[in-house]
Amino acid sequence: MRNGNGYQGNQHTQQNQHYQNHQNHQSHQNHAAQNNNQNSIQETAVVEKIVSRTMLLAKGQMKRLRAVLDERVEIHGRGNFPTISTKLIDLIRCVRTHLGAAQVRARDIRLNGGAASFVASSDDFTYADLDLIFPIQIDDESGENAEKTIFESIREAVFTTIRELMPDNIGKEKFDFETLKDVYIRKMIKVASDNDVWSLFSLNNEYGRCIELKFVNKMKRQFEFSVDSFQIHLDPLLDDFESCEQKKVTIESMYGDIHQAINHLHERLIDTVKPEEIRGGGLLKYCHLIIRGYKAAKPWNCRKLERYMCSRFFIDFPDLNSQENKLRNYLDSHFGTSFNGVTYDQWSSSGSDTESEASTSQATSSSLLVTGQAKYDFLMLLYRVIDESTVCLMAHERHMTLNMIDRVAFQLSMQCYSPPNFSSGSSTPPRTTLFYLPPDAATWIPVI
């Protein structure tokens, strides 16, 4: 027989048990929430790591960087002026020294372009671009006159560098800056607008391997595609280059995600962001990548990308003369400069400093034909893209551009099979000695 006390006791026991179960359930929920928060924090950390725009160069990349900086580069003078030959690292140091003497402060110095992509990659490939970026500081309050003064000081530093690197036995002190500009500068650009304040000096190289010195205060767009978005910060190496492989050097992708950009480089994929901001030359770069075996990372978006680039090309180069000039300059700058109609492509794919004799060895007929074929393939692809993806021109305007491309391609195809005769008294002989390496020989023999 249950008495009141016994019933009450059972009731209290059930209530306590129910309360304990509720507390356990709540504790379990709190624990689960803590785990979810920890997982969320870990996932966030992983995402942040993935989308980081910088990373340190690995050991193999540092070796490639050393080879690029230790390479001997040439700045060719026009006419009878001598060729300037120097290591890239020495050129960088010299520019930095004269910038300092001119009271221009460069925040750092960066390697950009094809050479930076070569360092980032694990594959060997030829690269023509040796681009150096010098970020400079101009105070917003300085005014137009201060900006002009800074760029004049930069110009003076560049020409002083050229004069210092000239051979010592030619009385180089007598050459003024205007003479040096005409002789050693391929192109010189200054841009000053709300979003872009920078200048560029392209040092002349007859084989298309021009060194570009870019001094940037502001630049809205610093890359075209993910595979050319790399910038390598060189400052840790400049004062102690001998032990550079022990230094920590940062590589940055202006595309945004450094890991994805390197993956695109390894997989040979073309991708970009905000394609409407790519300048007109991006169309030529796109076609160049395609003929080198690259393909679109997003094939479904390919036609839209081509339309953006075609529209911008015709905005930046609205008349036929400017289009043809841009096209021929691109061919010379990225495939090697033509000599009597034939292209010379005389640098190694590794970017390492070979013997000077090897770097000036005569190009074989087969290599000239290969380069000529690459140019022809490039032009035919450009023809196809403009024909299929141009929506901003009248039909007759598009046909005029297509006819111009077809004419340049025809001229190229005729020239490829007419090699120059160096012994016939050409009015424009090579400016460097050519060497020949006989079979089983240990030394190079000068030919011309």
mmCIF file of C-alpha atoms in Angstrom, residues 7-17:
data_model
loop_
_atom_site.group_PDB
_atom_site.id
_atom_site.type_symbol
_atom_site.label_atom_id
_atom_site.label_comp_id
_atom_site.label_asym_id
_atom_site.label_seq_id
_atom_site.Cartn_x
_atom_site.Cartn_y
_atom_site.Cartn_z
ATOM 1 C CA TYR A 7 4.363 8.662 -3.775
ATOM 2 C CA GLN A 8 5.915 12.006 -3.125
ATOM 3 C CA GLY A 9 9.355 10.371 -3.001
ATOM 4 C CA ASN A 10 8.834 8.721 -6.385
ATOM 5 C CA GLN A 11 7.577 11.992 -7.800
ATOM 6 C CA HIS A 12 10.681 13.853 -6.598
ATOM 7 C CA THR A 13 12.887 11.088 -8.035
ATOM 8 C CA GLN A 14 11.239 11.360 -11.450
ATOM 9 C CA GLN A 15 11.530 15.136 -11.389
ATOM 10 C CA ASN A 16 15.209 14.935 -10.481
ATOM 11 C CA GLN A 17 15.826 12.399 -13.231
#
